[in-house]
Every structure is written in structure tokens, then in C-alpha cells.
Backbone as CSV, one residue per row, in Angstrom:
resi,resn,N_x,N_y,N_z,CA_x,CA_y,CA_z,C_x,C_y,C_z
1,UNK,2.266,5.413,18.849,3.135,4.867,17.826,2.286,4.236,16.723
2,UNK,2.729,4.735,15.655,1.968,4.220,14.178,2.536,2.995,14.121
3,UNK,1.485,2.011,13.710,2.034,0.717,13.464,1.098,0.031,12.255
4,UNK,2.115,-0.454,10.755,1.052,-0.922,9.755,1.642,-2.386,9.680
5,UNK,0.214,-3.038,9.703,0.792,-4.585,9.156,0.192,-4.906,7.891
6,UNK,0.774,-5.361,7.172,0.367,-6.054,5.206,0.416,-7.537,5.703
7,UNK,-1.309,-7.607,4.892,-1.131,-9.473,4.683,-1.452,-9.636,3.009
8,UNK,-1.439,-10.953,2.865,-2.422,-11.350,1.676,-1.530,-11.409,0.420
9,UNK,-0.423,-11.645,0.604,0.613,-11.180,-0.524,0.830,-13.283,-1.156
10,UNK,1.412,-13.061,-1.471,1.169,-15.053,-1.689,2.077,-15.206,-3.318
11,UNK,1.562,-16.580,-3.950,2.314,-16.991,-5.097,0.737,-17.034,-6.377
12,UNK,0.764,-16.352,-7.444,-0.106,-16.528,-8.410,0.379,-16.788,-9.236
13,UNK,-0.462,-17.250,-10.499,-0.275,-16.962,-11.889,-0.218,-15.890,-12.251
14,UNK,-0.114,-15.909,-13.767,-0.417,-14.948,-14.555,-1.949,-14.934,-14.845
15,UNK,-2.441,-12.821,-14.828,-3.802,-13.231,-14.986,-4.311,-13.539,-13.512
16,UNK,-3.583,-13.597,-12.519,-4.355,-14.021,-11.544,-4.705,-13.111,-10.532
17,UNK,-5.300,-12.582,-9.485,-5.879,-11.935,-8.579,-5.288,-11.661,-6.925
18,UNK,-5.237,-11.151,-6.735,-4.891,-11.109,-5.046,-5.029,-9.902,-4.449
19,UNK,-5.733,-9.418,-3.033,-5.970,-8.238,-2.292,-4.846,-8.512,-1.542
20,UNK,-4.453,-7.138,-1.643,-3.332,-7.172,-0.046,-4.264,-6.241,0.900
21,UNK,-3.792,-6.572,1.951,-4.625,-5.708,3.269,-2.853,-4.835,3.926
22,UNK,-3.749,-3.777,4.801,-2.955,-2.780,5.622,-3.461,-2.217,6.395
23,UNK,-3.536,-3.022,8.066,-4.006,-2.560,9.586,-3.312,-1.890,9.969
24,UNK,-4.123,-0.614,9.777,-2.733,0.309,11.081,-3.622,0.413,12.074
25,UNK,-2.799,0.807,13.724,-3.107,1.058,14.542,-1.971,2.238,15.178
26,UNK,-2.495,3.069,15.800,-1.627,4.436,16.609,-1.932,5.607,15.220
27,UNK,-2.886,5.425,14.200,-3.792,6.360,14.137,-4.793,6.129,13.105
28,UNK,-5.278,7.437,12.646,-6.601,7.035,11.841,-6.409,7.118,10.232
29,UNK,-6.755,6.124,9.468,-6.467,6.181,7.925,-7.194,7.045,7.060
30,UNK,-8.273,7.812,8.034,-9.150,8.476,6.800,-8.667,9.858,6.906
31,UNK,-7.581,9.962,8.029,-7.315,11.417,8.360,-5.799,11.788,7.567
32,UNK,-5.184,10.468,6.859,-4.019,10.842,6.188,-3.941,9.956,5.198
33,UNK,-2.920,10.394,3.886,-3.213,9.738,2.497,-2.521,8.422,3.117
34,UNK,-2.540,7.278,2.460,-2.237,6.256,2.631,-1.870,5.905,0.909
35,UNK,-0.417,5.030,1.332,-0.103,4.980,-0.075,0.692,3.137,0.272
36,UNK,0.420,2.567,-1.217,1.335,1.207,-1.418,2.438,1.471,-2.408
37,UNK,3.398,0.644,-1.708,4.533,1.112,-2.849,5.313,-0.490,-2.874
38,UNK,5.827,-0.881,-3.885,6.866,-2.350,-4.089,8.132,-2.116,-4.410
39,UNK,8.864,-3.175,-4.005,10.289,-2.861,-4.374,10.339,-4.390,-4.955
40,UNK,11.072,-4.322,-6.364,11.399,-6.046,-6.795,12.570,-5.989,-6.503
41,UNK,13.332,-7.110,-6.807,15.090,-7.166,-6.390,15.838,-6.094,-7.497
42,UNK,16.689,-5.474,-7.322,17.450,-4.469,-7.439,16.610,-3.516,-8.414
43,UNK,15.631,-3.222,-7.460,15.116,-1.924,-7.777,14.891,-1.285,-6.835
44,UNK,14.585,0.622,-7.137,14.185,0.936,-6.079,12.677,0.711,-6.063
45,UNK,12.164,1.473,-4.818,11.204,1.080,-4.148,10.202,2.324,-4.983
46,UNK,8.759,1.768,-5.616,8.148,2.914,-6.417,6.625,2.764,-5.621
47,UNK,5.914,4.216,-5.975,4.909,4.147,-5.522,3.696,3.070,-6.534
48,UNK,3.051,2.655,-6.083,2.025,2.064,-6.753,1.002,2.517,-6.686
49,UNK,0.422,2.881,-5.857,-1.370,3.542,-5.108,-1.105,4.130,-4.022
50,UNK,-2.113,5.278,-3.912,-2.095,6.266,-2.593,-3.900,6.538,-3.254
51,UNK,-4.135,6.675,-1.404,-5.213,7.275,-1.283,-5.388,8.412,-0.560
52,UNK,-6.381,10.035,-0.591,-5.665,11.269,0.230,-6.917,10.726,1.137
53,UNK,-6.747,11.390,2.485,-7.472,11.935,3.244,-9.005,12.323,2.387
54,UNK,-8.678,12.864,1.569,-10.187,13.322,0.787,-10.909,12.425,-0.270
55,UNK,-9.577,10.912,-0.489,-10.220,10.240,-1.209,-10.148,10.134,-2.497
56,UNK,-9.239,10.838,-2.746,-8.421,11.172,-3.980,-7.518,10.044,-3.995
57,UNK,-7.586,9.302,-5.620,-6.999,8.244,-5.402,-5.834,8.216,-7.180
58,UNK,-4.546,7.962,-6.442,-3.506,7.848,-7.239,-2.942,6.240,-7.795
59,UNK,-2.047,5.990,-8.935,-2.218,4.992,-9.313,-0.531,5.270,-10.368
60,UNK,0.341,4.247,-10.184,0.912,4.053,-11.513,0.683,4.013,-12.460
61,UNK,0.834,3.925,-13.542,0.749,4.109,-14.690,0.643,2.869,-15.091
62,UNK,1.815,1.481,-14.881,2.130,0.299,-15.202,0.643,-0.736,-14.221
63,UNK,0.226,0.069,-13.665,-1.002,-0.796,-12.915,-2.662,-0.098,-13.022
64,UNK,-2.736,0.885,-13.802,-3.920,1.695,-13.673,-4.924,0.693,-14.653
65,UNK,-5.778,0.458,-14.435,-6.659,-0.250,-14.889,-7.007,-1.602,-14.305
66,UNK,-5.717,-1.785,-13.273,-5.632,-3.256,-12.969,-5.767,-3.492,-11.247
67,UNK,-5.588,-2.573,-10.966,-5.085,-2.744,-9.267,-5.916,-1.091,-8.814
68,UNK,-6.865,-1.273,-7.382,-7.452,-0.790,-7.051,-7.419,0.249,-5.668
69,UNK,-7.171,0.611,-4.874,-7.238,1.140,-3.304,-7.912,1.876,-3.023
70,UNK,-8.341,0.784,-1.610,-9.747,1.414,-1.120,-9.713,0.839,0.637
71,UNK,-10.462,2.040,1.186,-10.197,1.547,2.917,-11.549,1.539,3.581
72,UNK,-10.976,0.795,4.236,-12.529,0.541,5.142,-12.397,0.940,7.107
73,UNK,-13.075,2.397,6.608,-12.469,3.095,8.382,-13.281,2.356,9.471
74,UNK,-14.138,1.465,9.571,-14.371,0.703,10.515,-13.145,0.079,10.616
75,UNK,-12.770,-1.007,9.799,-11.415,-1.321,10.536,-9.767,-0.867,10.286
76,UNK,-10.883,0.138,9.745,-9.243,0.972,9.960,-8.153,-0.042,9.170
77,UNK,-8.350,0.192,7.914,-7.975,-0.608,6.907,-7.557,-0.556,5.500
78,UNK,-6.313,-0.756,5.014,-6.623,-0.187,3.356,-6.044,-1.739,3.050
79,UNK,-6.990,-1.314,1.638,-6.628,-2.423,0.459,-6.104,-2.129,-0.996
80,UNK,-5.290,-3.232,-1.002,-5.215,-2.945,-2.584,-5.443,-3.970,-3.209
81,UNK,-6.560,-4.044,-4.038,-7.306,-5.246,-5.127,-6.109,-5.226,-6.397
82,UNK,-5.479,-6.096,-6.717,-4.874,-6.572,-7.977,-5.456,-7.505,-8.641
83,UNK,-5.941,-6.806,-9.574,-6.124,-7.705,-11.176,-5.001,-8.282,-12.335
84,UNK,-5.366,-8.883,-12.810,-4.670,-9.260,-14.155,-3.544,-9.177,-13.778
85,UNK,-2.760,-9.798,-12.748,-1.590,-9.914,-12.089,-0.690,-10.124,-13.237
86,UNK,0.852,-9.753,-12.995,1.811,-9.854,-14.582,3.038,-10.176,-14.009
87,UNK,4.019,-10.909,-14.334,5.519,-11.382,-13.540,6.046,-10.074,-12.966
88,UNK,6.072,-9.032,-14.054,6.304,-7.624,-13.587,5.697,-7.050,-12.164
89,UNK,4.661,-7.667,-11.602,4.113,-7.028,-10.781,4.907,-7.614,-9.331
90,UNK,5.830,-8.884,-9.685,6.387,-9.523,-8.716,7.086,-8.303,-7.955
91,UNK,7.181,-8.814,-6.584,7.915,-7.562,-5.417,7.176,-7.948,-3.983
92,UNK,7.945,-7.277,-3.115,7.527,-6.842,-2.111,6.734,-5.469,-1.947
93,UNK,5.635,-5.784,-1.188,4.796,-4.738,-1.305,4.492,-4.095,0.157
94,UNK,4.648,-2.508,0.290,4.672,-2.387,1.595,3.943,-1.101,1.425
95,UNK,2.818,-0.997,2.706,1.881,0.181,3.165,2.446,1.245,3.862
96,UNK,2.277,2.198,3.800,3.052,3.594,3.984,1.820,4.999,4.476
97,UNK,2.406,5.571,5.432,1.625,6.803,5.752,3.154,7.635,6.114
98,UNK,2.160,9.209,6.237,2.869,10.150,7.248,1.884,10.565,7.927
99,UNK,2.521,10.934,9.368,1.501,10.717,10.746,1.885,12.333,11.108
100,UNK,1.347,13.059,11.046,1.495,14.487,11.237,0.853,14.631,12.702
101,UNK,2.192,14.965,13.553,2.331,15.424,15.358,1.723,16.470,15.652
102,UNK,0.539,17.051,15.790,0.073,18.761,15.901,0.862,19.047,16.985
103,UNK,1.028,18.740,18.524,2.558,19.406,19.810,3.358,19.154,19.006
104,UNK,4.367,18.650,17.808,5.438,19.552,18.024,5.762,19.698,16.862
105,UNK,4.834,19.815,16.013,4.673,20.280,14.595,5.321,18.895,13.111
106,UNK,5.992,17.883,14.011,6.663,16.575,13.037,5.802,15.992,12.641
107,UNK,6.021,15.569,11.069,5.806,14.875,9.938,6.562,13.827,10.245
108,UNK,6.155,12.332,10.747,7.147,10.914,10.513,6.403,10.079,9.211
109,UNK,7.152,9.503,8.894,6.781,8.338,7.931,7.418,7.238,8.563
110,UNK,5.988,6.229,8.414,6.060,4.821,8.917,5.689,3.662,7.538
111,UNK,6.447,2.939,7.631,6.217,1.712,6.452,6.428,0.524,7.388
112,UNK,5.049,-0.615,6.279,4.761,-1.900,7.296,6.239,-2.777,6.922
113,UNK,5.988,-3.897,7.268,7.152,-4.558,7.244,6.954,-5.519,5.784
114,UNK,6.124,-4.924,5.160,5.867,-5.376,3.433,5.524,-7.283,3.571
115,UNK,4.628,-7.211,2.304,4.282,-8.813,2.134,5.278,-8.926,0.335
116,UNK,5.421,-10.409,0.749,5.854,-10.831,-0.533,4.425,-11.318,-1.835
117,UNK,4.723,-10.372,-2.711,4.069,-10.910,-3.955,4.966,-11.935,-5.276
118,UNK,4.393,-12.776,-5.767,5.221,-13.410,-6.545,4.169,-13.658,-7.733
119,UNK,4.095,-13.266,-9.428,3.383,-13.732,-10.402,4.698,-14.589,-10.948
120,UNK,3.889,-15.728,-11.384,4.232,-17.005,-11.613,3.734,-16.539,-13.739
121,UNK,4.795,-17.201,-14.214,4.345,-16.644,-15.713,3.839,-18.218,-16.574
């Protein structure tokens, strides 16, 4: 069983900084893309960053220049570095894979139970 936990989410300024982290355990992060995505209140839920298997790394548009993802397969780990934090960036932020079954050919998608981000203006 895939299991992701998000920390590091907290209250900033504007302008201000924060890494979120994402431990999975029940499999390996370098073997599937890994992606962050936020949802603020009555929105839906958008991608923010994905990283592939090969390292290929994707990015919003509203965060490209500012916010980073990057994993560290010793601990089996992804991050996402935020810069120049903006009220806009406020949300819940939650880590996401699909865990591909080789016996019986299923694709699941698992999402962590998301951290709260809050920019303070």
C-alpha cells in the first residue's frame, strides 16, 4: 500500500519561503512521476509541479520561476522549495503519484492527506 505524508506547510508572509516535504512509503519515487498539486477554498484542485521518473520536471505557469521540485531517493522523498511566496499561493497542498501494479496490469492514484499553506499579505 502506497502511502504519502506532506509536512512543512505553515503561516508566511509575503515574499516569504517555505519547503514542503512528501514521504512515501509502499513504493519507490524515482520509478514514477511524482506531482504537487493545491486546492484554495472554492477552487478546484490544480497541478503545481510534477517530476517524471526520468526527471523531467513540470511547473505551472503562475509559479515557474518561484517554486522548485526535487527528490531525494535515499529517503525516498520529494520536495517542493517555494520562493517569493504570494497570498495567491495560499491552499492546501497535497503530493500525488500513480503506482502502476505489473500482476494485474492497475494504474491507482494515491494523494497525501495535504498540508496547509497560508501567505499572509
Amino acid at each position: 500500500q502506497v502511502q504519502l505524508v506532506e509536512s512543512g506547510g505553515g503561516l508566511v508572509q509575503t515574499g516569504g519561503s517555505l519547503r514542503l516535504s512528501c514521504a512515501a512509503s509502499g513504493t519507490t519515487i524515482t520509478f514514477n512521476a511524482m506531482g504537487w498539486y493545491r486546492q484554495a477554498p472554492g477552487k478546484q484542485r490544480e497541478l503545481v509541479a510534477a517530476i517524471t521518473s526520468g526527471s523531467d520536471t513540470i511547473y505551472a505557469d503562475s509559479v515557474k520561476g518561484r517554486f522548485t521540485i526535487s527528490r531525494d531517493k535515499g529517503k525516498n522523498t520529494v520536495y517542493l522549495q517555494m520562493n517569493s511566496l504570494k497570498p495567491e499561493d495560499t491552499a492546501v497542498y497535497y503530493c500525488n503519484t500513480d503506482q502502476y501494479y505489473s500482476d494485474s496490469g492497475e494504474v491507482r492514484e494515491y494523494w497525501g492527506q495535504g498540508t496547509q499553506v497560508t501567505v499572509s499579505s
